[in-house]
XYZ file of C-alpha atoms in Angstrom:
669
model
C 61.641 -104.884 33.283
C 59.164 -104.405 36.118
C 57.392 -101.758 34.132
C 57.047 -104.133 31.185
C 55.676 -106.745 33.529
C 52.906 -104.431 34.762
C 52.218 -103.255 31.222
C 51.905 -106.836 29.956
C 49.722 -107.701 32.928
C 47.480 -104.718 32.244
C 47.158 -105.657 28.574
C 46.413 -109.280 29.510
C 43.727 -108.145 31.964
C 42.036 -106.038 29.285
C 42.071 -108.963 26.841
C 40.729 -111.369 29.457
C 37.884 -109.064 30.529
C 37.014 -107.926 27.027
C 33.364 -108.693 27.744
C 33.431 -105.791 30.226
C 35.927 -103.487 28.572
C 34.784 -103.592 24.946
C 31.342 -102.051 25.734
C 33.086 -99.481 27.937
C 35.533 -98.660 25.145
C 32.676 -98.330 22.624
C 30.953 -95.841 24.900
C 34.241 -94.000 25.406
C 34.668 -93.763 21.623
C 31.101 -92.500 21.129
C 31.430 -89.921 23.912
C 34.762 -88.610 22.648
C 33.562 -88.569 19.016
C 30.410 -86.596 19.895
C 32.331 -84.188 22.087
C 34.966 -83.664 19.415
C 32.252 -82.995 16.816
C 30.452 -80.456 19.027
C 33.720 -78.559 19.623
C 34.496 -78.741 15.900
C 31.105 -77.276 14.945
C 31.616 -74.576 17.567
C 35.032 -73.556 16.228
C 34.953 -74.396 12.525
C 35.330 -71.699 9.894
C 32.904 -73.686 7.744
C 29.939 -71.875 9.320
C 31.224 -68.388 8.493
C 28.846 -68.067 5.519
C 25.837 -69.410 7.410
C 23.253 -66.850 8.561
C 22.977 -66.691 12.350
C 26.345 -68.418 12.670
C 27.018 -66.582 15.940
C 23.814 -67.883 17.535
C 24.589 -71.418 16.361
C 28.130 -71.251 17.723
C 26.903 -69.846 21.041
C 24.412 -72.705 21.267
C 27.144 -75.274 20.619
C 29.375 -73.532 23.182
C 26.660 -73.894 25.831
C 26.147 -77.485 24.689
C 29.884 -78.112 25.073
C 29.857 -76.882 28.680
C 26.869 -79.059 29.627
C 28.336 -81.969 27.680
C 31.681 -81.624 29.508
C 29.930 -81.964 32.874
C 27.680 -84.862 31.822
C 30.571 -86.687 30.134
C 32.676 -86.529 33.309
C 29.748 -87.727 35.447
C 28.852 -90.583 33.077
C 32.419 -91.795 32.661
C 33.031 -91.771 36.424
C 29.762 -93.585 37.016
C 30.436 -96.228 34.373
C 33.997 -96.637 35.657
C 32.593 -97.376 39.131
C 30.809 -100.434 37.674
C 34.059 -101.740 36.248
C 36.105 -101.289 39.416
C 33.359 -102.865 41.506
C 33.511 -106.036 39.405
C 37.264 -106.192 39.798
C 37.604 -105.757 43.551
C 37.742 -109.502 44.155
C 40.523 -109.771 41.575
C 42.538 -107.032 43.280
C 41.992 -108.787 46.603
C 43.462 -111.954 45.154
C 46.482 -109.983 43.913
C 47.030 -108.821 47.480
C 46.782 -112.335 48.879
C 49.241 -113.533 46.212
C 51.805 -110.966 47.328
C 51.322 -107.895 45.160
C 51.404 -104.659 47.119
C 48.862 -101.915 46.609
C 51.392 -99.752 44.750
C 51.893 -102.616 42.298
C 48.137 -102.924 41.806
C 48.024 -99.158 41.304
C 50.556 -99.417 38.482
C 48.463 -102.071 36.806
C 45.428 -99.796 37.118
C 47.344 -96.876 35.563
C 48.482 -98.938 32.601
C 45.029 -100.441 32.069
C 43.338 -97.058 32.194
C 45.979 -95.462 29.974
C 45.780 -98.169 27.289
C 41.996 -98.146 27.291
C 41.641 -94.345 27.381
C 44.290 -93.500 24.792
C 43.146 -96.096 22.241
C 39.464 -95.159 22.719
C 40.197 -91.413 22.509
C 42.214 -91.799 19.305
C 39.500 -93.970 17.741
C 36.822 -91.466 18.819
C 38.657 -88.497 17.284
C 39.499 -90.407 14.109
C 35.895 -91.559 13.623
C 34.685 -88.000 14.213
C 37.134 -86.695 11.581
C 36.066 -89.392 9.113
C 32.333 -88.695 9.515
C 32.756 -84.980 10.233
C 32.032 -83.786 6.698
C 28.872 -85.922 6.513
C 27.638 -84.557 9.859
C 28.479 -81.010 8.734
C 26.388 -81.471 5.576
C 23.526 -82.886 7.675
C 23.759 -79.822 9.904
C 23.487 -77.503 6.882
C 20.515 -79.561 5.673
C 18.878 -79.267 9.109
C 19.483 -75.515 9.148
C 17.888 -75.369 5.669
C 20.739 -73.337 4.239
C 23.099 -74.164 1.400
C 25.799 -71.506 1.491
C 29.217 -71.935 -0.053
C 30.599 -73.627 3.063
C 32.917 -76.555 3.625
C 33.940 -78.609 6.622
C 37.264 -77.584 8.145
C 39.276 -78.658 11.177
C 41.548 -76.597 13.375
C 43.639 -77.289 16.468
C 40.995 -76.385 19.034
C 38.822 -79.560 18.935
C 41.941 -81.720 19.315
C 43.272 -79.785 22.311
C 39.929 -79.251 24.102
C 38.860 -82.894 23.656
C 42.243 -84.172 24.813
C 42.169 -81.942 27.913
C 38.657 -83.096 28.894
C 39.460 -86.791 28.537
C 42.821 -86.295 30.286
C 40.828 -84.923 33.234
C 38.549 -87.972 33.059
C 41.634 -90.226 32.982
C 43.039 -88.572 36.111
C 39.699 -88.712 37.959
C 38.929 -92.352 37.095
C 42.477 -93.416 37.962
C 42.336 -91.518 41.260
C 38.949 -93.077 42.064
C 40.290 -96.567 41.375
C 43.398 -95.833 43.490
C 41.236 -94.791 46.426
C 39.112 -97.932 46.082
C 42.172 -100.155 46.245
C 44.239 -98.226 48.793
C 41.488 -97.706 51.381
C 40.499 -101.370 51.557
C 42.318 -104.437 52.848
C 42.442 -107.604 50.743
C 39.545 -109.172 52.675
C 37.369 -106.119 51.986
C 38.311 -106.271 48.336
C 37.337 -109.927 48.150
C 33.900 -108.950 49.496
C 33.668 -105.882 47.260
C 30.802 -107.219 45.126
C 28.592 -107.733 48.162
C 28.891 -104.131 49.371
C 25.616 -103.218 47.692
C 23.711 -105.773 49.805
C 23.832 -103.732 53.005
C 20.540 -103.197 54.767
C 18.413 -100.267 53.665
C 17.681 -98.034 56.638
C 14.640 -95.869 57.368
C 12.586 -97.680 54.732
C 9.211 -96.252 55.739
C 10.492 -92.688 56.163
C 12.323 -92.729 52.807
C 9.281 -94.230 51.100
C 7.008 -91.529 52.492
C 9.431 -88.734 51.515
C 9.882 -90.205 48.032
C 6.137 -90.565 47.531
C 5.488 -87.020 48.775
C 8.155 -85.567 46.476
C 6.873 -87.511 43.480
C 3.244 -86.530 44.095
C 4.277 -82.877 44.557
C 6.340 -82.896 41.346
C 3.503 -84.527 39.396
C 1.042 -81.986 40.840
C 3.315 -79.098 39.809
C 3.698 -80.544 36.322
C -0.028 -80.924 35.803
C -1.218 -77.645 37.292
C 1.270 -75.267 35.716
C -0.705 -72.556 33.964
C 1.520 -71.155 31.270
C 4.849 -71.449 29.495
C 6.697 -68.933 31.677
C 5.711 -70.755 34.849
C 6.570 -74.119 33.250
C 10.100 -72.969 32.402
C 10.525 -71.527 35.881
C 9.308 -74.644 37.706
C 10.713 -77.318 35.394
C 14.119 -77.736 37.052
C 12.574 -77.766 40.529
C 10.207 -80.538 39.432
C 13.107 -82.435 37.791
C 15.186 -82.326 40.988
C 12.212 -83.558 43.016
C 11.617 -86.434 40.580
C 15.307 -87.435 40.655
C 15.380 -87.551 44.463
C 11.993 -89.307 44.615
C 13.042 -91.908 42.044
C 16.175 -92.784 43.998
C 14.290 -93.010 47.297
C 11.476 -95.114 45.875
C 13.755 -97.519 44.044
C 15.906 -98.004 47.161
C 13.383 -97.830 49.983
C 9.997 -97.972 48.256
C 10.792 -101.307 46.629
C 11.864 -102.736 49.997
C 8.693 -101.438 51.591
C 6.481 -103.121 48.966
C 8.411 -106.380 49.185
C 8.170 -106.349 52.994
C 4.416 -105.874 52.695
C 4.196 -108.840 50.318
C 6.363 -110.879 52.662
C 4.060 -110.124 55.582
C 1.150 -111.730 53.703
C 1.983 -115.296 54.766
C -0.610 -117.050 52.569
C 0.872 -115.318 49.542
C 4.540 -115.438 50.505
C 4.807 -119.107 51.517
C 4.154 -120.492 48.063
C 7.100 -121.956 46.178
C 7.219 -119.540 43.236
C 6.346 -116.436 45.330
C 8.832 -117.311 48.057
C 11.754 -117.590 45.644
C 10.699 -114.650 43.496
C 10.275 -112.233 46.417
C 13.465 -113.416 48.128
C 15.332 -112.907 44.862
C 13.841 -109.455 44.406
C 14.926 -108.470 47.929
C 18.488 -109.283 46.950
C 18.293 -107.653 43.512
C 16.716 -104.414 44.662
C 19.234 -104.006 47.499
C 22.116 -104.492 45.122
C 20.802 -102.675 42.056
C 18.389 -100.020 43.292
C 20.781 -97.144 42.561
C 21.562 -98.513 39.095
C 17.881 -99.008 38.270
C 17.045 -95.504 39.491
C 19.796 -94.067 37.294
C 18.546 -96.032 34.282
C 15.081 -94.624 34.925
C 16.370 -91.040 35.233
C 18.553 -91.323 32.126
C 15.664 -92.855 30.177
C 13.417 -89.977 31.213
C 16.094 -87.470 30.173
C 16.347 -89.141 26.759
C 12.566 -89.028 26.298
C 12.150 -85.394 27.394
C 15.164 -84.173 25.398
C 14.317 -85.798 22.102
C 10.547 -85.191 22.265
C 10.954 -81.434 22.927
C 13.707 -80.962 20.316
C 11.767 -82.847 17.637
C 8.548 -80.979 18.464
C 10.324 -77.609 18.202
C 11.943 -78.592 14.906
C 8.730 -79.929 13.347
C 6.708 -77.004 14.681
C 9.187 -74.256 13.770
C 7.096 -73.012 10.841
C 4.090 -72.552 13.163
C 6.301 -70.641 15.603
C 7.626 -68.404 12.846
C 4.119 -67.699 11.547
C 2.819 -66.947 15.036
C 5.548 -64.358 15.552
C 4.982 -62.877 12.091
C 1.256 -62.509 11.415
C 2.129 -60.598 8.242
C 5.019 -61.092 5.808
C 6.662 -57.736 6.418
C 6.062 -55.016 8.984
C 7.980 -51.736 8.943
C 7.685 -49.298 11.830
C 9.130 -45.784 11.680
C 9.082 -44.194 15.104
C 8.206 -40.599 14.247
C 5.545 -38.394 12.740
C 5.905 -38.570 8.972
C 4.957 -35.925 6.445
C 2.834 -36.906 3.459
C 5.857 -36.345 1.254
C 7.938 -38.790 3.328
C 5.169 -41.385 3.272
C 4.914 -41.175 -0.513
C 8.684 -41.487 -0.769
C 8.615 -44.708 1.264
C 5.754 -46.055 -0.847
C 7.825 -45.407 -3.985
C 10.832 -47.248 -2.533
C 8.668 -50.277 -1.713
C 7.062 -50.312 -5.193
C 10.401 -50.008 -7.008
C 12.096 -52.756 -4.992
C 9.132 -55.085 -5.393
C 9.068 -54.466 -9.128
C 12.827 -55.033 -9.427
C 12.612 -58.405 -7.689
C 9.357 -59.518 -9.342
C 7.533 -59.551 -6.007
C 3.751 -59.348 -6.181
C 2.280 -57.286 -3.349
C -0.911 -58.925 -2.067
C -1.742 -56.529 0.760
C -0.234 -53.178 1.536
C -1.608 -50.759 4.063
C -0.219 -48.258 6.534
C -1.501 -46.347 9.506
C -0.333 -43.923 12.117
C -0.501 -45.308 15.635
C -0.981 -42.589 18.180
C 0.459 -44.881 20.810
C 1.426 -48.465 21.448
C 2.197 -50.381 24.586
C 1.769 -53.715 26.371
C -1.066 -54.432 28.769
C -2.242 -57.257 31.024
C -5.589 -58.892 30.394
C -6.679 -59.709 33.968
C -10.079 -60.163 35.597
C -11.891 -58.849 32.521
C -9.821 -55.646 32.530
C -7.185 -54.260 30.205
C -4.579 -53.174 32.766
C -1.360 -51.187 32.188
C 1.907 -52.437 33.687
C 1.738 -49.917 36.581
C -1.839 -50.722 37.545
C -2.355 -51.099 41.331
C -4.756 -53.943 40.523
C -1.817 -56.139 39.530
C -0.475 -57.952 42.577
C 3.205 -56.954 42.807
C 3.968 -60.235 44.556
C 2.827 -62.212 41.532
C 5.917 -63.355 39.585
C 6.066 -62.055 36.019
C 6.190 -65.615 34.634
C 2.727 -66.186 36.137
C 1.399 -63.237 34.110
C 3.122 -64.327 30.900
C -0.034 -65.594 29.177
C -1.982 -62.450 30.112
C 0.313 -59.994 28.301
C -1.067 -58.437 25.111
C 0.098 -55.738 22.726
C -2.044 -52.597 22.750
C -2.259 -50.213 19.799
C -4.278 -46.992 19.994
C -5.250 -45.733 16.539
C -7.144 -42.558 15.569
C -10.433 -43.107 13.739
C -9.219 -41.425 10.535
C -6.401 -43.974 10.203
C -8.856 -46.832 10.840
C -11.183 -45.557 8.106
C -8.277 -45.115 5.666
C -7.282 -48.767 6.100
C -10.700 -50.443 6.299
C -13.032 -48.029 4.458
C -15.469 -48.526 7.326
C -16.939 -45.030 7.713
C -17.892 -45.044 11.358
C -18.263 -42.098 13.658
C -17.032 -41.711 17.204
C -17.691 -38.993 19.725
C -15.086 -37.835 22.212
C -14.398 -40.507 24.859
C -15.862 -43.272 22.734
C -13.694 -46.109 21.413
C -13.960 -49.086 19.123
C -12.404 -52.308 20.437
C -10.734 -54.593 17.868
C -9.580 -57.990 19.091
C -9.882 -61.717 18.417
C -12.724 -63.953 19.548
C -10.871 -65.576 22.432
C -9.734 -62.329 24.039
C -13.127 -60.743 23.493
C -14.633 -63.371 25.814
C -12.231 -62.254 28.547
C -12.871 -58.517 28.378
C -15.552 -56.839 30.459
C -16.887 -54.032 28.235
C -17.792 -51.845 31.208
C -14.333 -51.622 32.723
C -12.208 -49.943 30.069
C -11.761 -46.565 31.748
C -13.898 -44.268 33.902
C -13.878 -41.568 31.195
C -13.993 -43.736 28.070
C -16.651 -46.213 26.941
C -16.508 -48.957 24.343
C -19.039 -48.052 21.680
C -18.618 -51.237 19.657
C -16.414 -54.330 19.310
C -15.111 -55.782 16.052
C -13.365 -59.128 15.522
C -13.126 -59.371 11.758
C -11.114 -56.389 10.563
C -7.884 -56.371 8.585
C -6.053 -55.217 11.724
C -6.615 -58.546 13.479
C -6.631 -60.918 10.518
C -3.010 -61.163 9.389
C -1.931 -63.256 6.406
C -0.076 -65.961 8.328
C -1.854 -65.984 11.699
C -4.351 -63.736 13.492
C -2.890 -60.650 15.174
C -3.276 -61.010 18.947
C -2.845 -57.287 19.732
C -5.772 -55.320 21.136
C -6.653 -52.228 19.089
C -8.486 -49.256 20.525
C -9.838 -46.806 17.951
C -10.356 -43.329 19.353
C -12.121 -40.317 17.831
C -8.809 -38.574 17.163
C -5.165 -38.419 18.191
C -5.795 -36.192 21.214
C -8.299 -38.692 22.590
C -5.760 -41.468 22.081
C -3.102 -39.679 24.132
C -5.640 -38.698 26.799
C -6.828 -42.306 27.069
C -3.268 -43.481 27.703
C -2.658 -40.713 30.240
C -5.720 -41.934 32.143
C -4.469 -45.480 31.846
C -0.945 -44.919 33.052
C -1.681 -41.948 35.338
C 1.222 -40.077 33.815
C 1.951 -37.706 30.965
C 2.150 -39.687 27.759
C 4.699 -38.094 25.471
C 4.231 -38.137 21.744
C 4.460 -41.802 20.798
C 3.386 -41.559 17.192
C 4.784 -44.125 14.811
C 3.957 -45.189 11.316
C 3.395 -48.821 10.557
C 3.581 -50.255 7.024
C 2.266 -53.793 6.482
C 3.011 -55.865 3.380
C 1.998 -59.340 2.340
C 3.693 -60.756 -0.731
C 3.867 -63.516 -3.305
C 7.128 -64.775 -4.786
C 9.796 -67.362 -4.169
C 11.513 -67.370 -0.822
C 14.918 -66.332 -2.167
C 13.521 -63.280 -4.027
C 11.461 -62.250 -1.002
C 14.540 -62.482 1.197
C 16.640 -60.366 -1.165
C 13.753 -57.886 -1.489
C 13.600 -57.565 2.286
C 17.361 -57.091 2.646
C 17.486 -54.395 -0.073
C 14.346 -52.678 1.174
C 15.650 -52.563 4.722
C 18.890 -50.897 3.625
C 17.102 -48.282 1.503
C 14.507 -47.514 4.173
C 17.209 -46.991 6.813
C 18.875 -44.573 4.432
C 15.573 -42.816 3.677
C 14.552 -42.628 7.344
C 17.251 -39.962 7.857
C 18.061 -40.812 11.446
C 14.583 -41.886 12.553
C 14.399 -45.185 14.415
C 13.132 -47.894 12.094
C 12.126 -51.473 12.860
C 11.748 -54.122 10.147
C 10.084 -57.454 11.006
C 10.139 -59.958 8.173
C 8.926 -63.528 8.189
C 11.669 -64.407 5.696
C 14.409 -62.954 7.900
C 12.893 -64.593 10.965
C 12.637 -67.910 9.147
C 16.321 -67.793 8.350
C 17.207 -66.993 11.976
C 14.859 -69.556 13.518
C 15.863 -72.371 11.200
C 19.392 -71.875 12.527
C 18.153 -71.804 16.125
C 15.855 -74.831 15.964
C 18.125 -76.789 13.619
C 21.068 -76.287 15.974
C 18.874 -77.200 18.927
C 17.750 -80.415 17.218
C 21.355 -81.304 16.454
C 22.426 -80.749 20.046
C 19.368 -82.692 21.222
C 20.374 -85.647 19.037
C 23.949 -85.521 20.378
C 22.710 -85.462 23.975
C 20.200 -88.218 23.266
C 22.937 -90.445 21.858
C 25.049 -89.779 24.963
C 22.189 -90.459 27.389
C 21.144 -93.542 25.423
C 24.697 -94.810 25.312
C 25.063 -94.361 29.088
C 21.702 -96.075 29.658
C 22.597 -99.067 27.493
C 25.981 -99.426 29.156
C 24.523 -99.314 32.671
C 21.921 -101.914 31.664
C 24.630 -104.108 30.180
C 26.870 -103.948 33.252
C 23.899 -104.536 35.517
C 22.935 -107.649 33.560
C 26.489 -108.943 33.619
C 26.758 -108.282 37.370
C 23.497 -110.062 38.031
C 24.586 -112.930 35.834
C 27.671 -113.552 37.967
C 25.607 -113.200 41.159
C 22.861 -115.563 39.954
C 25.292 -118.242 38.871
C 26.011 -119.195 42.485
C 22.372 -118.923 43.525
C 21.381 -121.007 40.548
C 23.549 -123.847 41.776
C 22.106 -123.607 45.313
C 18.522 -123.738 44.042
C 19.284 -126.924 42.117
C 20.839 -128.506 45.186
C 17.622 -127.968 47.165
C 15.623 -129.824 44.529
C 14.317 -127.354 41.982
C 14.612 -128.510 38.421
C 16.425 -126.514 35.761
C 13.275 -125.361 33.934
C 11.605 -124.063 37.096
C 14.675 -122.197 38.305
C 15.167 -120.571 34.901
C 11.520 -119.576 34.784
C 11.745 -117.979 38.243
C 14.900 -116.039 37.444
C 13.508 -114.947 34.090
C 10.407 -113.516 35.814
C 12.589 -111.571 38.246
C 14.806 -110.207 35.484
C 11.852 -109.115 33.397
C 10.287 -107.328 36.345
C 13.486 -105.617 37.442
C 14.607 -104.825 33.905
C 11.382 -103.206 32.799
C 10.718 -101.406 36.083
C 12.921 -98.394 35.069
C 11.216 -98.219 31.671
C 7.763 -98.286 33.259
C 8.798 -95.578 35.736
C 10.329 -93.464 32.934
C 7.134 -93.720 30.876
C 5.144 -92.774 33.992
C 7.402 -89.719 34.542
C 7.012 -88.723 30.891
C 3.227 -89.094 31.034
C 3.080 -86.965 34.165
C 5.363 -84.365 32.564
C 3.309 -84.147 29.351
C 1.332 -81.102 30.442
C 4.448 -79.242 31.608
C 6.340 -80.100 28.395
C 3.440 -78.771 26.317
C 3.401 -75.557 28.350
C 7.169 -75.188 27.983
C 6.816 -75.555 24.223
C 4.143 -72.856 24.369
C 6.733 -70.489 25.840
C 8.487 -70.873 22.468
C 5.087 -70.046 20.853
C 4.443 -73.624 19.759
C 0.729 -74.015 20.487
C 0.120 -77.197 18.485
C -0.844 -79.517 21.350
C -1.451 -82.439 18.996
C 2.046 -82.176 17.493
C 3.631 -81.949 20.948
C 1.634 -84.954 22.173
C 2.517 -87.020 19.103
C 6.219 -86.226 19.601
C 6.019 -87.247 23.274
C 4.171 -90.497 22.534
C 6.328 -91.260 19.480
C 9.527 -90.766 21.480
C 8.172 -93.077 24.191
C 7.262 -95.820 21.703
C 10.582 -95.662 19.802
C 12.547 -95.645 23.050
C 10.568 -98.633 24.357
C 11.401 -100.572 21.181
C 15.113 -99.727 21.565
C 14.906 -100.703 25.245
C 13.444 -104.108 24.375
C 16.193 -104.663 21.783
C 18.807 -103.805 24.426
C 17.115 -106.227 26.801
C 17.251 -109.056 24.266
C 20.915 -108.372 23.563
C 21.971 -108.133 27.206
C 19.745 -111.064 28.272
C 21.711 -113.260 25.882
C 24.897 -112.260 27.706
C 23.185 -112.896 31.029
C 22.078 -116.429 30.153
C 25.512 -117.198 28.735
C 27.006 -116.354 32.135
C 24.588 -118.401 34.259
C 24.575 -121.377 31.924
C 26.655 -124.281 33.127
């Protein structure tokens, strides 16, 4: 009987406070539906026919781990808003005779009803729309294999376990809130946030210093490797700085305005600043979190969209030619002709037209650093060993040393070279960075060329540096001088093909050719780099990344909207009493509304303005991070950043209009 009483009371409470619980339940449903879908995509057999399925599943597995953590944090945080609003109600229960254990039972039933119904609705909605989302995923991956959406037991069990943990944590948190306070404290629960902010000046200075340092790091980072390495440090600094400045910085500014007596003691300024003192004390943490979540939404979606839209540029950059085959050995003329025959037969069988086809023997190949005008090997004493590798990322180049005879065979350029003379082949940009007098003490650069077939490439220019030596012995001697060590035979044959044909035929041609070349190589190490194979792999990578980015964006956006909504509702209840007081002291209804509206607009749009400021300051670092994925289209990256900011601002304004309506409904009397 008693249990039914608490159950009925819990159900009645949920119905009565539906204005608070319905938005919470909607967020719960969205969170559980997204989580269920991510686990489904990670475990479904429907991806078994998709190329790069393992990479996609690994990506979703990592996404699931991060999503589990963020979901727990968000749900606990949102739950704290709800319990804060209800402390006065629990205090009244205590005064009316209910013991804390009775209140705890009500809390359990409320949380159980809300959680179980929301979880079931989330899973059901995910199952209903699962097939559609699966088809969208295949469309994003740009594959159309014979795959179908399928469910197994794992998403149900994993999702249920996660949200059971959230149920236990939120219930325990609510228990602690009720059990550690006496009824009088509970009645004053809503005013807890109004406590005085301490060390205002110190916190403001620390927050400003952290923000300036983070902005400086973001705008002075030199390359993609450094950007990736420093990004999370800068993010942590911005998060701490945002919290400090919203809590203490706002109080500092308001105190400064208050100290200007001519400004402060005017009717509209007096009320506005006094109101802002109250609002910022009570809502600083919430506003800071809205700002941080908004920034996370903007950074996540802008980078994912930029990578997805720029994936073709990335693929082309990594594949200057359509197909490159490297056989790591010296090849006889007979073997070379045999490989040529295999390529011709396969191309003919698939109707592939060969546009360019050339081959050459590389006496040696390696990576070098382009520093201070010099081409330096990895073991050069001129490279500061204390310099982190990510700082040198943009200075790394491929180096290929090719005998003159091979160069002439490819280009038909009948040049002559004496011993210890080299030709330098590179692109225009790198040529500006190389000091021609510093190649090696024994070798001199006779001439430089920037327009040969070696550096052109069909899809993008080849960024490797080529050194053409008089013969193979000179090539090996040059590298011995470079590395100060014996350079073993590093001969390899490189075949380069550029083709015409439809993508499907080219892909099949590459697959078949690869198999036959491995068989013909007779144990030699062979490397096949194909733009068609890479395209298939990268579409899976970037498509999966975009999908995860959208899921995370929806979660962050949902959390942001919910926090804004609860903040507006909380302020509405707070302002209702103040609204009455202002009327009693003689202010008319229109003037009071105008004053409150100005405060709300300022406070509401402060997080958006700060988020846009963070995004603007992070633009350079985001662009550099995208460059670490070989996306060098600065215009595309900038458009994605600005576009994300504009679309988010529009959504933010729509949320404001929706929540403001709720706010005015509360204060209206």
